[in-house]
PDB file of C-alpha atoms in Angstrom:
ATOM      1  CA  UNK A   1      -0.478 -94.427  13.523  1.00  0.00           C
ATOM      2  CA  UNK A   2      -2.331 -91.701  13.036  1.00  0.00           C
ATOM      3  CA  UNK A   3      -5.663 -94.161  13.446  1.00  0.00           C
ATOM      4  CA  UNK A   4      -3.967 -94.553  16.986  1.00  0.00           C
ATOM      5  CA  UNK A   5      -3.811 -91.006  17.742  1.00  0.00           C
ATOM      6  CA  UNK A   6      -7.098 -90.615  17.248  1.00  0.00           C
ATOM      7  CA  UNK A   7      -8.634 -93.208  19.345  1.00  0.00           C
ATOM      8  CA  UNK A   8      -5.723 -91.730  21.707  1.00  0.00           C
ATOM      9  CA  UNK A   9      -6.548 -88.289  21.863  1.00  0.00           C
ATOM     10  CA  UNK A  10     -10.010 -87.624  20.903  1.00  0.00           C
ATOM     11  CA  UNK A  11     -10.653 -84.383  20.981  1.00  0.00           C
ATOM     12  CA  UNK A  12      -7.446 -83.473  19.863  1.00  0.00           C
ATOM     13  CA  UNK A  13      -7.546 -81.734  16.228  1.00  0.00           C
ATOM     14  CA  UNK A  14      -4.100 -81.467  14.795  1.00  0.00           C
ATOM     15  CA  UNK A  15      -4.028 -85.448  12.743  1.00  0.00           C
ATOM     16  CA  UNK A  16      -7.081 -84.490  11.524  1.00  0.00           C
ATOM     17  CA  UNK A  17      -6.316 -81.784   9.656  1.00  0.00           C
ATOM     18  CA  UNK A  18      -2.991 -82.700   9.232  1.00  0.00           C
ATOM     19  CA  UNK A  19      -4.397 -85.441   7.301  1.00  0.00           C
ATOM     20  CA  UNK A  20      -6.751 -83.090   5.497  1.00  0.00           C
ATOM     21  CA  UNK A  21      -2.960 -81.437   4.855  1.00  0.00           C
ATOM     22  CA  UNK A  22      -1.756 -84.010   3.269  1.00  0.00           C
ATOM     23  CA  UNK A  23      -5.574 -85.322   1.485  1.00  0.00           C
ATOM     24  CA  UNK A  24      -5.142 -81.651  -0.151  1.00  0.00           C
ATOM     25  CA  UNK A  25      -1.784 -81.432  -1.825  1.00  0.00           C
ATOM     26  CA  UNK A  26      -2.941 -84.948  -2.966  1.00  0.00           C
ATOM     27  CA  UNK A  27      -5.515 -83.895  -5.092  1.00  0.00           C
ATOM     28  CA  UNK A  28      -8.099 -85.746  -3.011  1.00  0.00           C
ATOM     29  CA  UNK A  29     -10.775 -82.372  -2.179  1.00  0.00           C
ATOM     30  CA  UNK A  30     -13.227 -84.616  -0.472  1.00  0.00           C
ATOM     31  CA  UNK A  31     -11.670 -86.290   1.579  1.00  0.00           C
ATOM     32  CA  UNK A  32      -9.848 -83.097   2.805  1.00  0.00           C
ATOM     33  CA  UNK A  33     -13.070 -81.425   3.156  1.00  0.00           C
ATOM     34  CA  UNK A  34     -14.233 -84.166   5.427  1.00  0.00           C
ATOM     35  CA  UNK A  35     -11.612 -84.243   7.874  1.00  0.00           C
ATOM     36  CA  UNK A  36     -11.175 -80.027   7.968  1.00  0.00           C
ATOM     37  CA  UNK A  37     -15.479 -80.892   8.899  1.00  0.00           C
ATOM     38  CA  UNK A  38     -14.164 -83.248  11.473  1.00  0.00           C
ATOM     39  CA  UNK A  39     -11.356 -81.133  13.013  1.00  0.00           C
ATOM     40  CA  UNK A  40     -13.298 -78.145  13.293  1.00  0.00           C
ATOM     41  CA  UNK A  41     -16.029 -79.628  15.548  1.00  0.00           C
ATOM     42  CA  UNK A  42     -13.422 -79.921  17.900  1.00  0.00           C
ATOM     43  CA  UNK A  43     -11.812 -77.091  20.787  1.00  0.00           C
ATOM     44  CA  UNK A  44      -9.154 -75.639  18.072  1.00  0.00           C
ATOM     45  CA  UNK A  45      -6.192 -73.923  19.765  1.00  0.00           C
ATOM     46  CA  UNK A  46      -4.429 -70.544  18.175  1.00  0.00           C
ATOM     47  CA  UNK A  47      -2.007 -72.557  15.948  1.00  0.00           C
ATOM     48  CA  UNK A  48      -5.104 -75.186  14.124  1.00  0.00           C
ATOM     49  CA  UNK A  49      -7.182 -72.118  13.384  1.00  0.00           C
ATOM     50  CA  UNK A  50      -4.600 -70.393  12.075  1.00  0.00           C
ATOM     51  CA  UNK A  51      -3.826 -74.103  10.085  1.00  0.00           C
ATOM     52  CA  UNK A  52      -8.146 -73.999   9.443  1.00  0.00           C
ATOM     53  CA  UNK A  53      -6.723 -70.933   7.209  1.00  0.00           C
ATOM     54  CA  UNK A  54      -4.476 -71.620   5.272  1.00  0.00           C
ATOM     55  CA  UNK A  55      -6.263 -74.786   3.952  1.00  0.00           C
ATOM     56  CA  UNK A  56      -9.618 -73.074   3.557  1.00  0.00           C
ATOM     57  CA  UNK A  57      -7.761 -71.123   1.435  1.00  0.00           C
ATOM     58  CA  UNK A  58      -5.732 -73.353  -0.678  1.00  0.00           C
ATOM     59  CA  UNK A  59      -9.635 -75.115  -1.022  1.00  0.00           C
ATOM     60  CA  UNK A  60     -11.300 -71.558  -2.496  1.00  0.00           C
ATOM     61  CA  UNK A  61     -13.110 -70.636   0.072  1.00  0.00           C
ATOM     62  CA  UNK A  62     -11.180 -67.477   0.268  1.00  0.00           C
ATOM     63  CA  UNK A  63     -14.055 -65.096   2.571  1.00  0.00           C
ATOM     64  CA  UNK A  64     -14.152 -67.770   5.124  1.00  0.00           C
ATOM     65  CA  UNK A  65     -10.044 -68.591   5.676  1.00  0.00           C
ATOM     66  CA  UNK A  66      -9.764 -64.255   5.902  1.00  0.00           C
ATOM     67  CA  UNK A  67     -12.340 -64.277   8.049  1.00  0.00           C
ATOM     68  CA  UNK A  68     -11.096 -66.837  10.525  1.00  0.00           C
ATOM     69  CA  UNK A  69      -7.359 -64.943   9.772  1.00  0.00           C
ATOM     70  CA  UNK A  70      -9.100 -61.474  10.838  1.00  0.00           C
ATOM     71  CA  UNK A  71     -10.230 -63.115  13.885  1.00  0.00           C
ATOM     72  CA  UNK A  72      -7.557 -64.799  15.342  1.00  0.00           C
ATOM     73  CA  UNK A  73      -5.341 -60.580  14.360  1.00  0.00           C
ATOM     74  CA  UNK A  74      -5.164 -60.415  18.055  1.00  0.00           C
ATOM     75  CA  UNK A  75      -3.804 -63.931  19.277  1.00  0.00           C
ATOM     76  CA  UNK A  76      -1.431 -64.330  16.450  1.00  0.00           C
ATOM     77  CA  UNK A  77       2.391 -62.763  15.935  1.00  0.00           C
ATOM     78  CA  UNK A  78       3.073 -59.281  14.740  1.00  0.00           C
ATOM     79  CA  UNK A  79       4.843 -61.182  11.372  1.00  0.00           C
ATOM     80  CA  UNK A  80       4.288 -58.518   8.736  1.00  0.00           C
ATOM     81  CA  UNK A  81       5.706 -61.441   5.856  1.00  0.00           C
ATOM     82  CA  UNK A  82       2.346 -63.753   6.777  1.00  0.00           C
ATOM     83  CA  UNK A  83      -0.169 -60.661   6.494  1.00  0.00           C
ATOM     84  CA  UNK A  84       1.585 -58.778   3.821  1.00  0.00           C
ATOM     85  CA  UNK A  85       0.908 -62.058   1.894  1.00  0.00           C
ATOM     86  CA  UNK A  86      -3.165 -62.353   2.915  1.00  0.00           C
ATOM     87  CA  UNK A  87      -3.123 -59.027   1.692  1.00  0.00           C
ATOM     88  CA  UNK A  88      -1.615 -60.005  -1.783  1.00  0.00           C
ATOM     89  CA  UNK A  89      -3.810 -62.884  -1.507  1.00  0.00           C
ATOM     90  CA  UNK A  90      -6.943 -60.989  -0.634  1.00  0.00           C
ATOM     91  CA  UNK A  91      -6.235 -58.614  -3.214  1.00  0.00           C
ATOM     92  CA  UNK A  92      -6.581 -60.803  -5.964  1.00  0.00           C
ATOM     93  CA  UNK A  93     -10.298 -62.291  -5.604  1.00  0.00           C
ATOM     94  CA  UNK A  94     -11.879 -59.643  -4.719  1.00  0.00           C
ATOM     95  CA  UNK A  95     -11.234 -58.701  -1.476  1.00  0.00           C
ATOM     96  CA  UNK A  96     -10.589 -55.327  -1.161  1.00  0.00           C
ATOM     97  CA  UNK A  97     -11.616 -54.974   2.773  1.00  0.00           C
ATOM     98  CA  UNK A  98     -10.210 -57.598   3.501  1.00  0.00           C
ATOM     99  CA  UNK A  99      -6.990 -56.963   2.086  1.00  0.00           C
ATOM    100  CA  UNK A 100      -7.110 -54.008   3.919  1.00  0.00           C
ATOM    101  CA  UNK A 101      -7.383 -55.920   7.599  1.00  0.00           C
ATOM    102  CA  UNK A 102      -4.332 -57.211   6.199  1.00  0.00           C
ATOM    103  CA  UNK A 103      -2.605 -54.131   4.746  1.00  0.00           C
ATOM    104  CA  UNK A 104      -3.006 -52.566   8.433  1.00  0.00           C
ATOM    105  CA  UNK A 105      -1.616 -55.771  10.349  1.00  0.00           C
ATOM    106  CA  UNK A 106       1.274 -55.545   8.210  1.00  0.00           C
ATOM    107  CA  UNK A 107       2.328 -51.902   8.690  1.00  0.00           C
ATOM    108  CA  UNK A 108       1.691 -52.079  12.177  1.00  0.00           C
ATOM    109  CA  UNK A 109       4.134 -55.019  13.019  1.00  0.00           C
ATOM    110  CA  UNK A 110       7.546 -53.383  12.046  1.00  0.00           C
ATOM    111  CA  UNK A 111       8.194 -54.550   8.612  1.00  0.00           C
ATOM    112  CA  UNK A 112      10.785 -54.002   6.615  1.00  0.00           C
ATOM    113  CA  UNK A 113      11.713 -51.303   3.719  1.00  0.00           C
ATOM    114  CA  UNK A 114      10.761 -53.809   0.790  1.00  0.00           C
ATOM    115  CA  UNK A 115       7.800 -54.704   2.713  1.00  0.00           C
ATOM    116  CA  UNK A 116       6.914 -51.610   3.018  1.00  0.00           C
ATOM    117  CA  UNK A 117       7.023 -50.765  -0.303  1.00  0.00           C
ATOM    118  CA  UNK A 118       4.838 -53.584  -1.456  1.00  0.00           C
ATOM    119  CA  UNK A 119       2.655 -52.834   0.392  1.00  0.00           C
ATOM    120  CA  UNK A 120       2.790 -49.882  -0.845  1.00  0.00           C
ATOM    121  CA  UNK A 121       2.141 -50.931  -4.637  1.00  0.00           C
ATOM    122  CA  UNK A 122      -0.688 -52.836  -2.960  1.00  0.00           C
ATOM    123  CA  UNK A 123      -2.262 -49.732  -1.519  1.00  0.00           C
ATOM    124  CA  UNK A 124      -1.807 -48.217  -5.191  1.00  0.00           C
ATOM    125  CA  UNK A 125      -3.498 -51.391  -6.966  1.00  0.00           C
ATOM    126  CA  UNK A 126      -6.528 -50.576  -4.096  1.00  0.00           C
ATOM    127  CA  UNK A 127      -6.724 -46.904  -5.344  1.00  0.00           C
ATOM    128  CA  UNK A 128      -5.799 -46.058  -2.297  1.00  0.00           C
ATOM    129  CA  UNK A 129      -3.385 -43.481  -3.627  1.00  0.00           C
ATOM    130  CA  UNK A 130      -2.709 -41.337  -0.789  1.00  0.00           C
ATOM    131  CA  UNK A 131      -1.692 -43.677   1.697  1.00  0.00           C
ATOM    132  CA  UNK A 132       0.285 -45.129  -0.996  1.00  0.00           C
ATOM    133  CA  UNK A 133       2.519 -41.727  -1.151  1.00  0.00           C
ATOM    134  CA  UNK A 134       2.408 -41.476   2.290  1.00  0.00           C
ATOM    135  CA  UNK A 135       4.731 -44.739   2.469  1.00  0.00           C
ATOM    136  CA  UNK A 136       6.537 -44.111  -0.215  1.00  0.00           C
ATOM    137  CA  UNK A 137       7.857 -40.561   1.605  1.00  0.00           C
ATOM    138  CA  UNK A 138       8.691 -42.669   3.809  1.00  0.00           C
ATOM    139  CA  UNK A 139      10.905 -44.843   2.325  1.00  0.00           C
ATOM    140  CA  UNK A 140      12.231 -41.832   0.012  1.00  0.00           C
ATOM    141  CA  UNK A 141      13.862 -39.846   3.078  1.00  0.00           C
ATOM    142  CA  UNK A 142      14.587 -42.575   4.639  1.00  0.00           C
ATOM    143  CA  UNK A 143      17.121 -43.494   1.314  1.00  0.00           C
ATOM    144  CA  UNK A 144      17.318 -40.593  -0.331  1.00  0.00           C
ATOM    145  CA  UNK A 145      18.302 -41.352  -4.273  1.00  0.00           C
ATOM    146  CA  UNK A 146      17.200 -44.758  -3.563  1.00  0.00           C
ATOM    147  CA  UNK A 147      16.042 -45.245  -7.220  1.00  0.00           C
ATOM    148  CA  UNK A 148      13.286 -47.858  -6.869  1.00  0.00           C
ATOM    149  CA  UNK A 149      11.415 -45.963  -4.880  1.00  0.00           C
ATOM    150  CA  UNK A 150      11.478 -42.406  -7.028  1.00  0.00           C
ATOM    151  CA  UNK A 151      10.013 -44.745  -9.660  1.00  0.00           C
ATOM    152  CA  UNK A 152       7.264 -45.712  -8.155  1.00  0.00           C
ATOM    153  CA  UNK A 153       6.886 -42.823  -5.486  1.00  0.00           C
ATOM    154  CA  UNK A 154       6.512 -40.644  -9.798  1.00  0.00           C
ATOM    155  CA  UNK A 155       4.434 -42.891 -10.794  1.00  0.00           C
ATOM    156  CA  UNK A 156       1.391 -42.579  -7.853  1.00  0.00           C
ATOM    157  CA  UNK A 157       2.235 -39.167  -7.972  1.00  0.00           C
ATOM    158  CA  UNK A 158       1.300 -39.420 -12.142  1.00  0.00           C
ATOM    159  CA  UNK A 159      -1.921 -41.193 -11.257  1.00  0.00           C
ATOM    160  CA  UNK A 160      -2.884 -38.907  -8.142  1.00  0.00           C
ATOM    161  CA  UNK A 161      -2.730 -35.710 -10.845  1.00  0.00           C
ATOM    162  CA  UNK A 162       0.362 -34.203  -9.716  1.00  0.00           C
ATOM    163  CA  UNK A 163       2.191 -34.229 -13.146  1.00  0.00           C
ATOM    164  CA  UNK A 164       4.856 -32.219 -11.890  1.00  0.00           C
ATOM    165  CA  UNK A 165       5.799 -34.858  -8.812  1.00  0.00           C
ATOM    166  CA  UNK A 166       6.174 -37.143 -10.727  1.00  0.00           C
ATOM    167  CA  UNK A 167       8.278 -35.576 -13.412  1.00  0.00           C
ATOM    168  CA  UNK A 168      10.617 -35.270 -10.968  1.00  0.00           C
ATOM    169  CA  UNK A 169      10.600 -38.181  -9.539  1.00  0.00           C
ATOM    170  CA  UNK A 170      10.779 -40.520 -12.635  1.00  0.00           C
ATOM    171  CA  UNK A 171      14.069 -38.002 -13.946  1.00  0.00           C
ATOM    172  CA  UNK A 172      15.934 -38.314 -10.712  1.00  0.00           C
ATOM    173  CA  UNK A 173      15.185 -42.441 -10.894  1.00  0.00           C
ATOM    174  CA  UNK A 174      16.293 -42.486 -14.123  1.00  0.00           C
ATOM    175  CA  UNK A 175      19.881 -40.230 -13.168  1.00  0.00           C
ATOM    176  CA  UNK A 176      20.774 -42.651  -9.689  1.00  0.00           C
ATOM    177  CA  UNK A 177      19.411 -45.310 -11.859  1.00  0.00           C
ATOM    178  CA  UNK A 178      20.194 -45.490 -15.872  1.00  0.00           C
ATOM    179  CA  UNK A 179      19.012 -49.384 -16.277  1.00  0.00           C
ATOM    180  CA  UNK A 180      15.996 -49.278 -14.208  1.00  0.00           C
ATOM    181  CA  UNK A 181      13.746 -49.417 -17.227  1.00  0.00           C
ATOM    182  CA  UNK A 182      10.566 -49.473 -15.610  1.00  0.00           C
ATOM    183  CA  UNK A 183      11.423 -45.060 -15.034  1.00  0.00           C
ATOM    184  CA  UNK A 184      11.626 -44.604 -18.432  1.00  0.00           C
ATOM    185  CA  UNK A 185       8.114 -46.633 -19.362  1.00  0.00           C
ATOM    186  CA  UNK A 186       6.398 -44.310 -16.470  1.00  0.00           C
ATOM    187  CA  UNK A 187       7.677 -41.269 -17.821  1.00  0.00           C
ATOM    188  CA  UNK A 188       7.952 -42.248 -21.284  1.00  0.00           C
ATOM    189  CA  UNK A 189       4.117 -42.723 -20.657  1.00  0.00           C
ATOM    190  CA  UNK A 190       3.431 -39.546 -18.558  1.00  0.00           C
ATOM    191  CA  UNK A 191       5.509 -37.642 -20.928  1.00  0.00           C
ATOM    192  CA  UNK A 192       2.804 -38.888 -24.262  1.00  0.00           C
ATOM    193  CA  UNK A 193       0.033 -37.851 -22.470  1.00  0.00           C
ATOM    194  CA  UNK A 194       0.900 -34.956 -21.963  1.00  0.00           C
ATOM    195  CA  UNK A 195       1.055 -34.538 -25.950  1.00  0.00           C
ATOM    196  CA  UNK A 196       4.823 -34.356 -24.964  1.00  0.00           C
ATOM    197  CA  UNK A 197       5.916 -36.923 -28.048  1.00  0.00           C
ATOM    198  CA  UNK A 198       8.528 -35.401 -29.008  1.00  0.00           C
ATOM    199  CA  UNK A 199       9.952 -35.968 -25.058  1.00  0.00           C
ATOM    200  CA  UNK A 200       8.161 -38.977 -24.888  1.00  0.00           C
ATOM    201  CA  UNK A 201      10.330 -40.324 -28.053  1.00  0.00           C
ATOM    202  CA  UNK A 202      13.652 -39.162 -26.873  1.00  0.00           C
ATOM    203  CA  UNK A 203      13.060 -40.838 -23.860  1.00  0.00           C
ATOM    204  CA  UNK A 204      11.863 -44.392 -25.431  1.00  0.00           C
ATOM    205  CA  UNK A 205      15.395 -44.014 -27.485  1.00  0.00           C
ATOM    206  CA  UNK A 206      17.243 -43.761 -24.381  1.00  0.00           C
ATOM    207  CA  UNK A 207      15.863 -47.291 -22.840  1.00  0.00           C
ATOM    208  CA  UNK A 208      15.706 -49.235 -25.797  1.00  0.00           C
ATOM    209  CA  UNK A 209      19.909 -48.067 -26.170  1.00  0.00           C
ATOM    210  CA  UNK A 210      20.564 -49.671 -23.233  1.00  0.00           C
ATOM    211  CA  UNK A 211      19.571 -54.134 -22.364  1.00  0.00           C
ATOM    212  CA  UNK A 212      20.355 -54.270 -18.972  1.00  0.00           C
ATOM    213  CA  UNK A 213      20.273 -58.336 -18.131  1.00  0.00           C
ATOM    214  CA  UNK A 214      15.853 -58.857 -16.035  1.00  0.00           C
ATOM    215  CA  UNK A 215      14.081 -56.231 -17.995  1.00  0.00           C
ATOM    216  CA  UNK A 216      13.623 -57.981 -21.448  1.00  0.00           C
ATOM    217  CA  UNK A 217      10.000 -57.703 -20.717  1.00  0.00           C
ATOM    218  CA  UNK A 218       9.909 -54.063 -19.211  1.00  0.00           C
ATOM    219  CA  UNK A 219      12.064 -53.061 -22.645  1.00  0.00           C
ATOM    220  CA  UNK A 220       9.529 -54.683 -24.988  1.00  0.00           C
ATOM    221  CA  UNK A 221       6.834 -52.805 -23.989  1.00  0.00           C
ATOM    222  CA  UNK A 222       8.976 -49.113 -23.626  1.00  0.00           C
ATOM    223  CA  UNK A 223       9.035 -50.513 -27.499  1.00  0.00           C
ATOM    224  CA  UNK A 224       5.697 -51.090 -28.590  1.00  0.00           C
ATOM    225  CA  UNK A 225       4.797 -47.910 -26.592  1.00  0.00           C
ATOM    226  CA  UNK A 226       7.156 -46.164 -29.195  1.00  0.00           C
ATOM    227  CA  UNK A 227       5.794 -47.535 -32.230  1.00  0.00           C
ATOM    228  CA  UNK A 228       2.373 -46.348 -30.917  1.00  0.00           C
ATOM    229  CA  UNK A 229       3.785 -42.828 -30.541  1.00  0.00           C
ATOM    230  CA  UNK A 230       2.087 -41.225 -34.289  1.00  0.00           C
TER     231      UNK A 230
END
């Protein structure tokens, strides 16, 4: 059927891109690259270019894939979820400038609260602490008393050297949700780093007295952190 489509629509890259995707998923990488090369020799529509970028990413050609997506930015729909996903992928392979570009697109597309939190965490990873803090400030104002936002802002403030503000956020986070163990871990780390070891031990013990489901890994990390305090 597809061979017939090649003959009937010789200038349509769609069938070749479709086959390239199937070949890639089946692990036939040389075949996928040849089909993709043939498709890219034809006029590509915006949706074809986006699919091409996804194939290039799967093939490990990250720089070319993200460069292609950046060139399409003005023609692609404002989809914060897609841009955020690409930002994370770019950061994962060390393409910082691409990640920041995609984050800018994410934040220009009316992201929801969860997407803004994810963007803030990614900005933190990329060392953009002021931008991360600004996003978290907005979330805290919009959702006062939300432990997750306070906890993450506390971490960013600690990284910015704002120890007192960080401690305040983390204590508020613990009060708002005593079962969010990451708040105890962050506060204990902050206190231990400030040579307030007795306070850190008390915070770790409070955390270890709780056993919320789904947080076993964090609880183990707290246990190790406590054991390391002399």
